[in-house]
PDB file of C-alpha atoms in Angstrom:
ATOM      1  CA  MET A   1      97.745  99.793 117.806  1.00 39.00           C
ATOM      2  CA  ALA A   2      94.675 101.742 118.791  1.00 41.00           C
ATOM      3  CA  PRO A   3      92.414  99.817 121.159  1.00 38.00           C
ATOM      4  CA  ASN A   4      89.409  99.386 118.843  1.00 40.00           C
ATOM      5  CA  VAL A   5      90.889  99.486 115.359  1.00 43.00           C
ATOM      6  CA  GLN A   6      90.204  95.835 114.931  1.00 40.00           C
ATOM      7  CA  THR A   7      86.703  96.135 116.113  1.00 39.00           C
ATOM      8  CA  SER A   8      85.978  98.748 113.400  1.00 43.00           C
ATOM      9  CA  TRP A   9      87.819  96.710 110.832  1.00 42.00           C
ATOM     10  CA  GLU A  10      85.787  93.614 111.636  1.00 46.00           C
ATOM     11  CA  ARG A  11      82.485  95.590 111.678  1.00 48.00           C
ATOM     12  CA  ILE A  12      82.978  96.723 108.145  1.00 49.00           C
ATOM     13  CA  ALA A  13      84.271  93.292 107.062  1.00 47.00           C
ATOM     14  CA  GLN A  14      81.134  91.542 108.465  1.00 48.00           C
ATOM     15  CA  GLU A  15      78.853  94.029 106.629  1.00 49.00           C
ATOM     16  CA  TYR A  16      80.603  94.427 103.346  1.00 45.00           C
ATOM     17  CA  HIS A  17      83.063  91.622 102.807  1.00 46.00           C
ATOM     18  CA  ARG A  18      81.248  88.692 104.617  1.00 42.00           C
ATOM     19  CA  PHE A  19      82.974  85.280 104.274  1.00 45.00           C
ATOM     20  CA  GLU A  20      81.555  82.666 106.683  1.00 48.00           C
ATOM     21  CA  ASP A  21      82.476  79.081 107.498  1.00 51.00           C
ATOM     22  CA  GLU A  22      79.890  76.368 108.079  1.00 54.00           C
ATOM     23  CA  LEU A  23      78.952  77.516 111.415  1.00 56.00           C
ATOM     24  CA  GLY A  24      78.285  81.094 110.131  1.00 53.00           C
ATOM     25  CA  GLU A  25      81.445  82.584 111.774  1.00 51.00           C
ATOM     26  CA  LEU A  26      83.304  85.355 110.017  1.00 46.00           C
ATOM     27  CA  LEU A  27      86.785  84.099 108.760  1.00 50.00           C
ATOM     28  CA  VAL A  28      88.737  87.416 108.698  1.00 46.00           C
ATOM     29  CA  ASP A  29      91.905  85.865 107.379  1.00 46.00           C
ATOM     30  CA  ASP A  30      90.102  84.252 104.513  1.00 49.00           C
ATOM     31  CA  VAL A  31      88.493  87.588 103.683  1.00 45.00           C
ATOM     32  CA  VAL A  32      91.932  89.156 103.471  1.00 42.00           C
ATOM     33  CA  ASN A  33      93.378  86.351 101.316  1.00 43.00           C
ATOM     34  CA  ALA A  34      90.616  85.861  99.030  1.00 45.00           C
ATOM     35  CA  LYS A  35      91.346  89.083  97.169  1.00 39.00           C
ATOM     36  CA  PHE A  36      88.380  89.869  94.815  1.00 40.00           C
ATOM     37  CA  MET A  37      86.389  86.746  94.801  1.00 41.00           C
ATOM     38  CA  GLN A  38      84.187  87.959  97.733  1.00 38.00           C
ATOM     39  CA  LEU A  39      84.082  91.569  96.774  1.00 40.00           C
ATOM     40  CA  GLN A  40      80.845  93.409  96.078  1.00 42.00           C
ATOM     41  CA  GLU A  41      80.276  94.262  92.399  1.00 43.00           C
ATOM     42  CA  VAL A  42      80.318  97.921  91.400  1.00 44.00           C
ATOM     43  CA  ASP A  43      76.861  99.548  91.468  1.00 65.00           C
ATOM     44  CA  SER A  44      76.350 100.519  87.850  1.00 76.00           C
ATOM     45  CA  ALA A  45      74.046 103.426  88.737  1.00 78.00           C
ATOM     46  CA  ALA A  46      76.550 104.896  91.090  1.00 86.00           C
ATOM     47  CA  ARG A  47      79.372 104.592  88.573  1.00 85.00           C
ATOM     48  CA  ILE A  48      77.356 106.338  85.901  1.00 84.00           C
ATOM     49  CA  MET A  49      76.289 109.112  88.251  1.00 87.00           C
ATOM     50  CA  TRP A  50      79.899 109.504  89.461  1.00 92.00           C
ATOM     51  CA  GLU A  51      81.195 109.719  85.884  1.00 88.00           C
ATOM     52  CA  LYS A  52      78.575 112.286  85.056  1.00 86.00           C
ATOM     53  CA  LEU A  53      79.574 114.370  88.027  1.00 88.00           C
ATOM     54  CA  LEU A  54      83.173 114.164  87.069  1.00 88.00           C
ATOM     55  CA  PHE A  55      82.401 115.430  83.696  1.00 79.00           C
ATOM     56  CA  LYS A  56      80.482 118.392  85.087  1.00 62.00           C
ATOM     57  CA  HIS A  57      77.150 116.861  84.147  1.00 43.00           C
ATOM     58  CA  ASP A  58      74.308 119.116  85.253  1.00 44.00           C
ATOM     59  CA  CYS A  59      71.541 116.821  86.384  1.00 47.00           C
ATOM     60  CA  ARG A  60      69.112 119.721  86.514  1.00 47.00           C
ATOM     61  CA  ASP A  61      69.492 120.547  82.748  1.00 48.00           C
ATOM     62  CA  GLU A  62      66.053 120.403  81.341  1.00 48.00           C
ATOM     63  CA  ASN A  63      67.384 119.765  77.792  1.00 51.00           C
ATOM     64  CA  ASP A  64      69.372 116.725  79.016  1.00 52.00           C
ATOM     65  CA  ASP A  65      68.242 113.690  76.968  1.00 50.00           C
ATOM     66  CA  ASP A  66      69.978 111.222  79.096  1.00 58.00           C
ATOM     67  CA  ASN A  67      66.883 109.467  80.400  1.00 59.00           C
ATOM     68  CA  LEU A  68      68.777 106.742  82.118  1.00 56.00           C
ATOM     69  CA  PHE A  69      70.684 109.191  84.232  1.00 57.00           C
ATOM     70  CA  ASP A  70      67.509 111.182  85.050  1.00 61.00           C
ATOM     71  CA  LYS A  71      65.821 107.996  86.189  1.00 59.00           C
ATOM     72  CA  MET A  72      68.612 107.086  88.370  1.00 61.00           C
ATOM     73  CA  THR A  73      68.811 110.490  90.141  1.00 61.00           C
ATOM     74  CA  CYS A  74      65.135 110.570  90.658  1.00 62.00           C
ATOM     75  CA  SER A  75      64.886 107.109  91.961  1.00 67.00           C
ATOM     76  CA  ASN A  76      67.928 107.352  94.279  1.00 80.00           C
ATOM     77  CA  PRO A  77      68.326 110.849  95.615  1.00 86.00           C
ATOM     78  CA  ALA A  78      70.362 109.567  98.556  1.00 89.00           C
ATOM     79  CA  LEU A  79      72.982 108.137  96.241  1.00 90.00           C
ATOM     80  CA  LEU A  80      73.210 111.402  94.235  1.00 90.00           C
ATOM     81  CA  GLU A  81      73.588 113.252  97.593  1.00 94.00           C
ATOM     82  CA  ALA A  82      76.439 111.003  98.722  1.00 96.00           C
ATOM     83  CA  LEU A  83      78.259 111.220  95.393  1.00 95.00           C
ATOM     84  CA  SER A  84      77.836 115.038  95.273  1.00 94.00           C
ATOM     85  CA  SER A  85      79.365 115.267  98.782  1.00 97.00           C
ATOM     86  CA  ILE A  86      82.801 114.115  97.433  1.00 98.00           C
ATOM     87  CA  ILE A  87      84.979 117.078  97.057  1.00 98.00           C
ATOM     88  CA  ILE A  88      86.582 116.955  93.578  1.00 97.00           C
ATOM     89  CA  LEU A  89      89.909 118.764  93.691  1.00 98.00           C
ATOM     90  CA  ASP A  90      90.327 119.412  90.039  1.00 96.00           C
ATOM     91  CA  ASP A  91      90.894 123.325  90.159  1.00 96.00           C
ATOM     92  CA  ALA A  92      92.803 125.357  92.668  1.00 97.00           C
ATOM     93  CA  THR A  93      90.665 128.429  92.004  1.00 97.00           C
ATOM     94  CA  LYS A  94      87.392 126.727  92.388  1.00 96.00           C
ATOM     95  CA  ASN A  95      88.548 124.928  95.523  1.00 98.00           C
ATOM     96  CA  GLN A  96      90.340 127.936  97.043  1.00 98.00           C
ATOM     97  CA  GLU A  97      88.142 128.001 100.235  1.00 98.00           C
ATOM     98  CA  TRP A  98      88.580 124.272 100.894  1.00 98.00           C
ATOM     99  CA  LEU A  99      92.340 124.504 100.229  1.00 99.00           C
ATOM    100  CA  HIS A 100      92.648 127.450 102.621  1.00 98.00           C
ATOM    101  CA  LEU A 101      90.611 125.657 105.279  1.00 98.00           C
ATOM    102  CA  PHE A 102      93.238 122.823 105.351  1.00 98.00           C
ATOM    103  CA  ASN A 103      96.222 125.007 104.445  1.00 97.00           C
ATOM    104  CA  ALA A 104      96.636 122.826 101.488  1.00 98.00           C
ATOM    105  CA  SER A 105      97.998 123.319  97.853  1.00 98.00           C
ATOM    106  CA  LEU A 106      96.961 121.861  94.630  1.00 99.00           C
ATOM    107  CA  SER A 107      98.922 121.716  91.307  1.00 98.00           C
ATOM    108  CA  ASP A 108      99.211 119.895  87.983  1.00 98.00           C
ATOM    109  CA  VAL A 109     101.472 117.010  87.449  1.00 98.00           C
ATOM    110  CA  SER A 110     102.771 116.247  83.939  1.00 97.00           C
ATOM    111  CA  PRO A 111     101.106 113.238  82.260  1.00 97.00           C
ATOM    112  CA  LYS A 112     104.494 112.171  80.907  1.00 97.00           C
ATOM    113  CA  LEU A 113     105.903 112.141  84.392  1.00 97.00           C
ATOM    114  CA  LEU A 114     103.006 110.191  85.650  1.00 97.00           C
ATOM    115  CA  GLN A 115     103.431 107.673  82.949  1.00 96.00           C
ATOM    116  CA  GLY A 116     107.142 107.341  83.803  1.00 96.00           C
ATOM    117  CA  LEU A 117     106.237 106.676  87.490  1.00 96.00           C
ATOM    118  CA  TRP A 118     103.619 104.237  86.676  1.00 95.00           C
ATOM    119  CA  TYR A 119     106.203 102.328  84.626  1.00 93.00           C
ATOM    120  CA  HIS A 120     108.468 102.074  87.755  1.00 93.00           C
ATOM    121  CA  ALA A 121     105.616 101.058  90.101  1.00 92.00           C
ATOM    122  CA  PRO A 122     106.229  97.505  91.547  1.00 90.00           C
ATOM    123  CA  LYS A 123     104.864  94.582  89.455  1.00 84.00           C
ATOM    124  CA  GLU A 124     104.010  92.990  92.762  1.00 83.00           C
ATOM    125  CA  PHE A 125     103.743  94.630  96.083  1.00 84.00           C
ATOM    126  CA  SER A 126     105.232  92.786  99.036  1.00 78.00           C
ATOM    127  CA  ALA A 127     104.225  94.857 102.000  1.00 82.00           C
ATOM    128  CA  ARG A 128     100.913  95.734 103.505  1.00 87.00           C
ATOM    129  CA  VAL A 129     100.069  98.770 105.688  1.00 84.00           C
ATOM    130  CA  ALA A 130     100.000  97.528 109.389  1.00 74.00           C
ATOM    131  CA  ASP A 131      97.310  98.106 112.062  1.00 72.00           C
ATOM    132  CA  PHE A 132      94.556  96.195 110.421  1.00 66.00           C
ATOM    133  CA  ASN A 133      94.919  98.038 107.089  1.00 75.00           C
ATOM    134  CA  ASP A 134      95.554  94.763 105.237  1.00 81.00           C
ATOM    135  CA  ASN A 135      93.744  95.965 102.148  1.00 88.00           C
ATOM    136  CA  LEU A 136      96.558  98.507 101.483  1.00 91.00           C
ATOM    137  CA  TYR A 137      99.758  97.620  99.732  1.00 90.00           C
ATOM    138  CA  TYR A 138     102.758  99.997  99.741  1.00 90.00           C
ATOM    139  CA  GLN A 139     106.397 100.044  98.646  1.00 92.00           C
ATOM    140  CA  MET A 140     108.469 102.795 100.260  1.00 92.00           C
ATOM    141  CA  GLN A 141     111.348 104.133  98.211  1.00 92.00           C
ATOM    142  CA  GLN A 142     114.804 103.644  99.595  1.00 90.00           C
ATOM    143  CA  ILE A 143     116.327 106.702  97.882  1.00 92.00           C
ATOM    144  CA  ARG A 144     114.904 110.146  98.372  1.00 96.00           C
ATOM    145  CA  GLY A 145     113.703 112.292  95.511  1.00 94.00           C
ATOM    146  CA  LEU A 146     112.958 110.921  91.984  1.00 96.00           C
ATOM    147  CA  ASP A 147     116.217 111.290  90.192  1.00 94.00           C
ATOM    148  CA  HIS A 148     117.110 107.684  90.661  1.00 92.00           C
ATOM    149  CA  TYR A 149     114.371 106.654  88.279  1.00 90.00           C
ATOM    150  CA  ASP A 150     116.014 108.542  85.436  1.00 88.00           C
ATOM    151  CA  LEU A 151     112.664 109.857  84.197  1.00 92.00           C
ATOM    152  CA  ASP A 152     112.490 111.260  80.682  1.00 93.00           C
ATOM    153  CA  ASP A 153     110.276 114.224  81.568  1.00 95.00           C
ATOM    154  CA  ARG A 154     112.864 116.311  83.262  1.00 96.00           C
ATOM    155  CA  ALA A 155     110.865 119.503  82.771  1.00 97.00           C
ATOM    156  CA  GLY A 156     107.819 117.743  84.453  1.00 96.00           C
ATOM    157  CA  LEU A 157     110.025 116.670  87.341  1.00 97.00           C
ATOM    158  CA  GLN A 158     111.302 120.165  87.857  1.00 97.00           C
ATOM    159  CA  ASN A 159     107.929 121.561  87.893  1.00 98.00           C
ATOM    160  CA  LEU A 160     106.870 119.017  90.488  1.00 98.00           C
ATOM    161  CA  GLU A 161     109.839 119.717  92.735  1.00 97.00           C
ATOM    162  CA  GLU A 162     109.427 123.610  92.465  1.00 97.00           C
ATOM    163  CA  PHE A 163     105.789 123.168  93.689  1.00 98.00           C
ATOM    164  CA  LEU A 164     106.905 120.834  96.526  1.00 98.00           C
ATOM    165  CA  GLN A 165     109.505 123.339  97.546  1.00 97.00           C
ATOM    166  CA  ALA A 166     111.358 120.403  99.288  1.00 97.00           C
ATOM    167  CA  ASN A 167     114.683 120.249 100.950  1.00 96.00           C
ATOM    168  CA  GLU A 168     114.102 116.490 101.010  1.00 96.00           C
ATOM    169  CA  TYR A 169     111.269 114.282  99.819  1.00 98.00           C
ATOM    170  CA  LEU A 170     110.620 110.543  99.877  1.00 97.00           C
ATOM    171  CA  GLY A 171     107.957 108.739  97.861  1.00 96.00           C
ATOM    172  CA  SER A 172     105.880 105.641  98.414  1.00 96.00           C
ATOM    173  CA  PHE A 173     103.635 103.555  96.001  1.00 96.00           C
ATOM    174  CA  LEU A 174     100.341 102.660  97.352  1.00 95.00           C
ATOM    175  CA  SER A 175      97.585 100.467  95.935  1.00 94.00           C
ATOM    176  CA  THR A 176      94.216  99.329  97.403  1.00 93.00           C
ATOM    177  CA  GLU A 177      93.190  95.713  97.102  1.00 90.00           C
ATOM    178  CA  TYR A 178      89.578  96.299  98.192  1.00 90.00           C
ATOM    179  CA  THR A 179      87.900  99.118 100.072  1.00 93.00           C
ATOM    180  CA  MET A 180      88.267  99.366 103.681  1.00 93.00           C
ATOM    181  CA  PRO A 181      88.414 102.894 105.036  1.00 95.00           C
ATOM    182  CA  GLN A 182      91.544 103.557 107.199  1.00 95.00           C
ATOM    183  CA  PRO A 183      90.910 104.946 110.703  1.00 96.00           C
ATOM    184  CA  PRO A 184      91.793 108.605 111.035  1.00 97.00           C
ATOM    185  CA  HIS A 185      95.449 109.016 111.768  1.00 97.00           C
ATOM    186  CA  VAL A 186      98.551 111.165 111.291  1.00 97.00           C
ATOM    187  CA  ASP A 187     101.790 110.030 109.632  1.00 96.00           C
ATOM    188  CA  TYR A 188     104.257 110.987 112.250  1.00 96.00           C
ATOM    189  CA  THR A 189     104.476 110.914 116.076  1.00 95.00           C
ATOM    190  CA  TYR A 190     103.173 113.871 117.842  1.00 95.00           C
ATOM    191  CA  GLU A 191     106.497 114.807 119.216  1.00 95.00           C
ATOM    192  CA  VAL A 192     107.778 115.154 115.497  1.00 95.00           C
ATOM    193  CA  LEU A 193     104.744 117.086 114.472  1.00 96.00           C
ATOM    194  CA  LYS A 194     104.971 119.503 117.438  1.00 94.00           C
ATOM    195  CA  GLU A 195     108.537 120.109 116.478  1.00 92.00           C
ATOM    196  CA  HIS A 196     107.622 121.340 113.116  1.00 92.00           C
ATOM    197  CA  GLN A 197     104.085 122.742 113.708  1.00 86.00           C
ATOM    198  CA  GLU A 198     104.884 126.505 113.810  1.00 85.00           C
ATOM    199  CA  ASP A 199     106.853 126.630 110.506  1.00 88.00           C
ATOM    200  CA  ASN A 200     104.871 123.903 108.698  1.00 91.00           C
ATOM    201  CA  THR A 201     108.064 122.327 107.350  1.00 96.00           C
ATOM    202  CA  LEU A 202     106.765 118.722 107.261  1.00 98.00           C
ATOM    203  CA  ARG A 203     104.117 118.115 104.564  1.00 98.00           C
ATOM    204  CA  LEU A 204     102.384 115.273 102.723  1.00 98.00           C
ATOM    205  CA  GLY A 205     101.678 114.946  98.972  1.00 99.00           C
ATOM    206  CA  PHE A 206      99.198 112.728  97.172  1.00 99.00           C
ATOM    207  CA  PHE A 207      98.736 112.109  93.477  1.00 98.00           C
ATOM    208  CA  PRO A 208      97.217 109.237  91.481  1.00 98.00           C
ATOM    209  CA  LEU A 209      99.052 107.191  88.797  1.00 96.00           C
ATOM    210  CA  THR A 210      96.007 106.080  86.875  1.00 94.00           C
ATOM    211  CA  LYS A 211      92.892 107.552  85.360  1.00 93.00           C
ATOM    212  CA  ASP A 212      90.880 106.256  88.166  1.00 94.00           C
ATOM    213  CA  GLY A 213      92.217 108.962  90.448  1.00 97.00           C
ATOM    214  CA  MET A 214      92.383 108.576  94.236  1.00 98.00           C
ATOM    215  CA  PHE A 215      90.217 109.183  97.265  1.00 99.00           C
ATOM    216  CA  LEU A 216      90.938 110.191 100.820  1.00 99.00           C
ATOM    217  CA  GLN A 217      88.959 111.118 103.914  1.00 99.00           C
ATOM    218  CA  VAL A 218      90.084 113.998 105.718  1.00 99.00           C
ATOM    219  CA  TRP A 219      89.164 115.812 109.023  1.00 99.00           C
ATOM    220  CA  GLN A 220      89.652 119.257 110.400  1.00 97.00           C
ATOM    221  CA  THR A 221      91.777 119.135 113.550  1.00 95.00           C
ATOM    222  CA  SER A 222      89.775 120.025 116.764  1.00 92.00           C
ATOM    223  CA  THR A 223      91.377 120.892 120.136  1.00 87.00           C
ATOM    224  CA  ASN A 224      88.053 120.195 121.990  1.00 87.00           C
ATOM    225  CA  TYR A 225      88.916 116.745 123.255  1.00 82.00           C
ATOM    226  CA  ASP A 226      85.367 116.058 124.660  1.00 83.00           C
ATOM    227  CA  TYR A 227      84.013 112.787 123.311  1.00 79.00           C
ATOM    228  CA  SER A 228      80.738 114.562 122.605  1.00 84.00           C
ATOM    229  CA  ASN A 229      82.546 116.809 120.122  1.00 89.00           C
ATOM    230  CA  GLN A 230      82.524 114.828 116.869  1.00 95.00           C
ATOM    231  CA  VAL A 231      84.244 115.944 113.727  1.00 97.00           C
ATOM    232  CA  GLU A 232      82.778 114.593 110.541  1.00 98.00           C
ATOM    233  CA  GLY A 233      85.100 113.366 107.739  1.00 98.00           C
ATOM    234  CA  GLN A 234      85.044 114.739 104.217  1.00 99.00           C
ATOM    235  CA  VAL A 235      85.703 112.500 101.290  1.00 99.00           C
ATOM    236  CA  ILE A 236      87.850 114.081  98.639  1.00 99.00           C
ATOM    237  CA  PHE A 237      88.856 112.968  95.094  1.00 98.00           C
ATOM    238  CA  ILE A 238      92.198 113.941  93.550  1.00 98.00           C
ATOM    239  CA  PRO A 239      91.876 113.392  89.678  1.00 97.00           C
ATOM    240  CA  TYR A 240      94.625 112.137  87.511  1.00 97.00           C
ATOM    241  CA  GLY A 241      97.070 114.823  86.760  1.00 98.00           C
ATOM    242  CA  LYS A 242      96.647 116.721  90.118  1.00 98.00           C
ATOM    243  CA  ILE A 243      98.794 116.661  93.304  1.00 99.00           C
ATOM    244  CA  LEU A 244      97.508 117.671  96.692  1.00 99.00           C
ATOM    245  CA  VAL A 245      99.918 118.696  99.394  1.00 99.00           C
ATOM    246  CA  VAL A 246      98.696 119.152 103.038  1.00 98.00           C
ATOM    247  CA  PRO A 247     100.442 119.783 106.435  1.00 98.00           C
ATOM    248  CA  ALA A 248     101.765 116.561 107.874  1.00 98.00           C
ATOM    249  CA  SER A 249      99.546 117.082 110.939  1.00 97.00           C
ATOM    250  CA  THR A 250      96.410 116.607 108.691  1.00 98.00           C
ATOM    251  CA  ILE A 251      94.270 113.730 110.047  1.00 98.00           C
ATOM    252  CA  HIS A 252      93.395 111.611 107.157  1.00 98.00           C
ATOM    253  CA  GLY A 253      92.579 108.084 106.006  1.00 97.00           C
ATOM    254  CA  GLY A 254      92.777 106.192 102.644  1.00 96.00           C
ATOM    255  CA  GLY A 255      91.845 102.664 101.643  1.00 94.00           C
ATOM    256  CA  PHE A 256      89.438 103.371  98.881  1.00 96.00           C
ATOM    257  CA  ARG A 257      89.148 101.513  95.581  1.00 95.00           C
ATOM    258  CA  THR A 258      87.070 102.148  92.371  1.00 94.00           C
ATOM    259  CA  SER A 259      89.190 100.346  89.886  1.00 87.00           C
ATOM    260  CA  ASP A 260      87.262  97.568  88.102  1.00 77.00           C
ATOM    261  CA  MET A 261      87.679  94.099  89.587  1.00 59.00           C
ATOM    262  CA  GLU A 262      88.887  92.677  86.284  1.00 55.00           C
ATOM    263  CA  GLU A 263      92.190  94.663  86.485  1.00 54.00           C
ATOM    264  CA  ALA A 264      95.390  93.364  87.813  1.00 53.00           C
ATOM    265  CA  GLY A 265      94.806  92.467  91.471  1.00 51.00           C
ATOM    266  CA  MET A 266      97.230  94.830  93.177  1.00 55.00           C
ATOM    267  CA  TYR A 267      96.678  97.885  90.959  1.00 69.00           C
ATOM    268  CA  GLY A 268      93.619  99.382  92.576  1.00 89.00           C
ATOM    269  CA  ASN A 269      93.737 103.234  92.335  1.00 94.00           C
ATOM    270  CA  LEU A 270      97.624 103.039  92.176  1.00 95.00           C
ATOM    271  CA  ARG A 271      98.914 106.311  93.662  1.00 97.00           C
ATOM    272  CA  PHE A 272     102.070 108.015  94.954  1.00 97.00           C
ATOM    273  CA  HIS A 273     102.465 109.258  98.539  1.00 98.00           C
ATOM    274  CA  VAL A 274     105.154 111.850  99.162  1.00 98.00           C
ATOM    275  CA  TYR A 275     106.704 112.819 102.460  1.00 98.00           C
ATOM    276  CA  VAL A 276     108.097 116.417 102.208  1.00 98.00           C
ATOM    277  CA  ALA A 277     110.473 118.423 104.392  1.00 98.00           C
ATOM    278  CA  THR A 278     110.796 122.092 103.332  1.00 97.00           C
ATOM    279  CA  LYS A 279     113.321 124.896 104.031  1.00 94.00           C
ATOM    280  CA  ASP A 280     116.461 123.479 105.686  1.00 93.00           C
ATOM    281  CA  VAL A 281     114.740 120.689 107.574  1.00 95.00           C
ATOM    282  CA  SER A 282     115.487 116.995 106.999  1.00 95.00           C
ATOM    283  CA  LEU A 283     112.958 114.266 106.893  1.00 96.00           C
ATOM    284  CA  PRO A 284     112.479 112.255 110.094  1.00 94.00           C
ATOM    285  CA  ALA A 285     114.364 108.945 110.153  1.00 88.00           C
ATOM    286  CA  HIS A 286     111.124 107.050 110.744  1.00 86.00           C
ATOM    287  CA  GLN A 287     107.517 107.485 109.690  1.00 88.00           C
ATOM    288  CA  SER A 288     104.926 105.915 111.890  1.00 89.00           C
ATOM    289  CA  ASN A 289     101.012 106.217 111.683  1.00 93.00           C
ATOM    290  CA  LYS A 290      99.400 107.298 114.898  1.00 95.00           C
ATOM    291  CA  TYR A 291      95.792 106.490 115.494  1.00 96.00           C
ATOM    292  CA  THR A 292      95.414 107.795 119.014  1.00 95.00           C
ATOM    293  CA  GLU A 293      94.967 111.185 120.610  1.00 95.00           C
ATOM    294  CA  PRO A 294      98.039 113.311 121.266  1.00 93.00           C
ATOM    295  CA  GLY A 295      99.137 112.489 124.885  1.00 86.00           C
ATOM    296  CA  ASP A 296      96.575 109.806 125.360  1.00 91.00           C
ATOM    297  CA  LYS A 297      97.371 106.309 123.925  1.00 90.00           C
ATOM    298  CA  THR A 298      94.099 105.011 125.299  1.00 93.00           C
ATOM    299  CA  ARG A 299      91.872 107.135 123.221  1.00 94.00           C
ATOM    300  CA  GLU A 300      91.513 106.648 119.530  1.00 95.00           C
ATOM    301  CA  LEU A 301      91.172 109.431 117.121  1.00 96.00           C
ATOM    302  CA  SER A 302      88.158 107.514 115.633  1.00 96.00           C
ATOM    303  CA  GLN A 303      86.171 108.242 118.757  1.00 95.00           C
ATOM    304  CA  ARG A 304      86.037 111.947 117.908  1.00 96.00           C
ATOM    305  CA  TYR A 305      86.774 111.945 114.236  1.00 97.00           C
ATOM    306  CA  VAL A 306      83.975 110.047 112.644  1.00 97.00           C
ATOM    307  CA  ASP A 307      83.299 108.927 108.985  1.00 98.00           C
ATOM    308  CA  SER A 308      81.328 111.057 106.631  1.00 98.00           C
ATOM    309  CA  ARG A 309      77.562 110.632 107.110  1.00 98.00           C
ATOM    310  CA  HIS A 310      77.513 109.364 103.415  1.00 98.00           C
ATOM    311  CA  MET A 311      80.175 106.708 104.055  1.00 98.00           C
ATOM    312  CA  GLU A 312      77.763 103.819 104.281  1.00 96.00           C
ATOM    313  CA  THR A 313      76.171 104.698 100.915  1.00 95.00           C
ATOM    314  CA  LEU A 314      79.442 105.053  99.216  1.00 96.00           C
ATOM    315  CA  LEU A 315      80.698 101.697 100.444  1.00 95.00           C
ATOM    316  CA  LYS A 316      77.608  99.994  99.174  1.00 92.00           C
ATOM    317  CA  SER A 317      77.736 101.783  95.728  1.00 92.00           C
ATOM    318  CA  LEU A 318      80.899 103.478  94.444  1.00 94.00           C
ATOM    319  CA  PHE A 319      83.671 101.738  96.154  1.00 94.00           C
ATOM    320  CA  VAL A 320      84.640  98.140  95.579  1.00 89.00           C
TER     321      VAL A 320
END
C-alpha cells in the first residue's frame, strides 16, 4: 500500500462524507458501512448543466429560451468551467487528438450486447477493491472471454472482439457505492508493464453498462521524477454504447458515481473493465494495482500526478 493513500482517503472522507461520533471524531468505518445515508445530494444545477452539455447544448445560443439554464451558467461560471473540462469521448473523429495523445482507441458497443452483460452482472457484489478503495465493488470473471455468458447478440460480440484484437481477454464488473476518487495507479506490476511496453500487447478496456455512463481520471506519463514536476489529471466520460481501450501502462483512477441515490445500492455507474492481451501474448496470471513510482516503493504516484484542478468543484456538485 502506498504510504499516504489512507491520508488522502481520510481527507476526502472528512470533507465530503463526514460522520462524527459524540466527540466529533471521524468514524471511517461507519462512513464506509453507512452506504448512502450520509452521502451528499446531487446538486440539481450541476446535473442540469451536465445533461445540457451531454446533449450538445450551446449555452451561448442567443435564441435559447431555457432561462433556468442561462441563470445557472451566469451565476456559477466556475461550475460550468468544471463540467466543461470533462472530456466526453462520444466520437472517435472529434476526439482524435486526445486519443492519439494517450495511444487510445474508441469504438461502439452494441446496445443489445450491453443489455446482455447487464443481465449477467452480479445481483450483489461480494468484493471491494483493496488499498482504501472501499467505495468500489468488483467481480472478476473466472473465465476468459465472454462466450460463457451465451449472449444473444453474437454479431455484437464479434464486433467487440474484432475491435479488441485480443488473443486473450478477461472482464470484471465494477460499481461505485459513493464517489471517492482512486489514487493514480497502473493495473500491473512495473516488471510486467516493461516486458510488454515496446509492442503494446497489454491493454485495458472500459465501457459502461448503464445510461449513466462512466468516468475516469487519467494522467499522461512523465519521466521527470522531480517532485516539483506535477502532472494534472484529466476527467473523462465514456458514454453508454462506447468502449475506450488504452495501453496497460496508462496511469488512471476511477471511483466516481453520478447514479441517483434512490437506485439499488450497489449499481452506481455499473461498468465493465477488460484486461486485454494482443498478438500471441497471454494475460499475466495476476493483476495488481500499483500506486507507487516505478523502482521506488516509498514514493506515491499521487505526489506527482495530482487531481484535476476542477476536482473539488465536481466532488461538491456532479458526483455523489
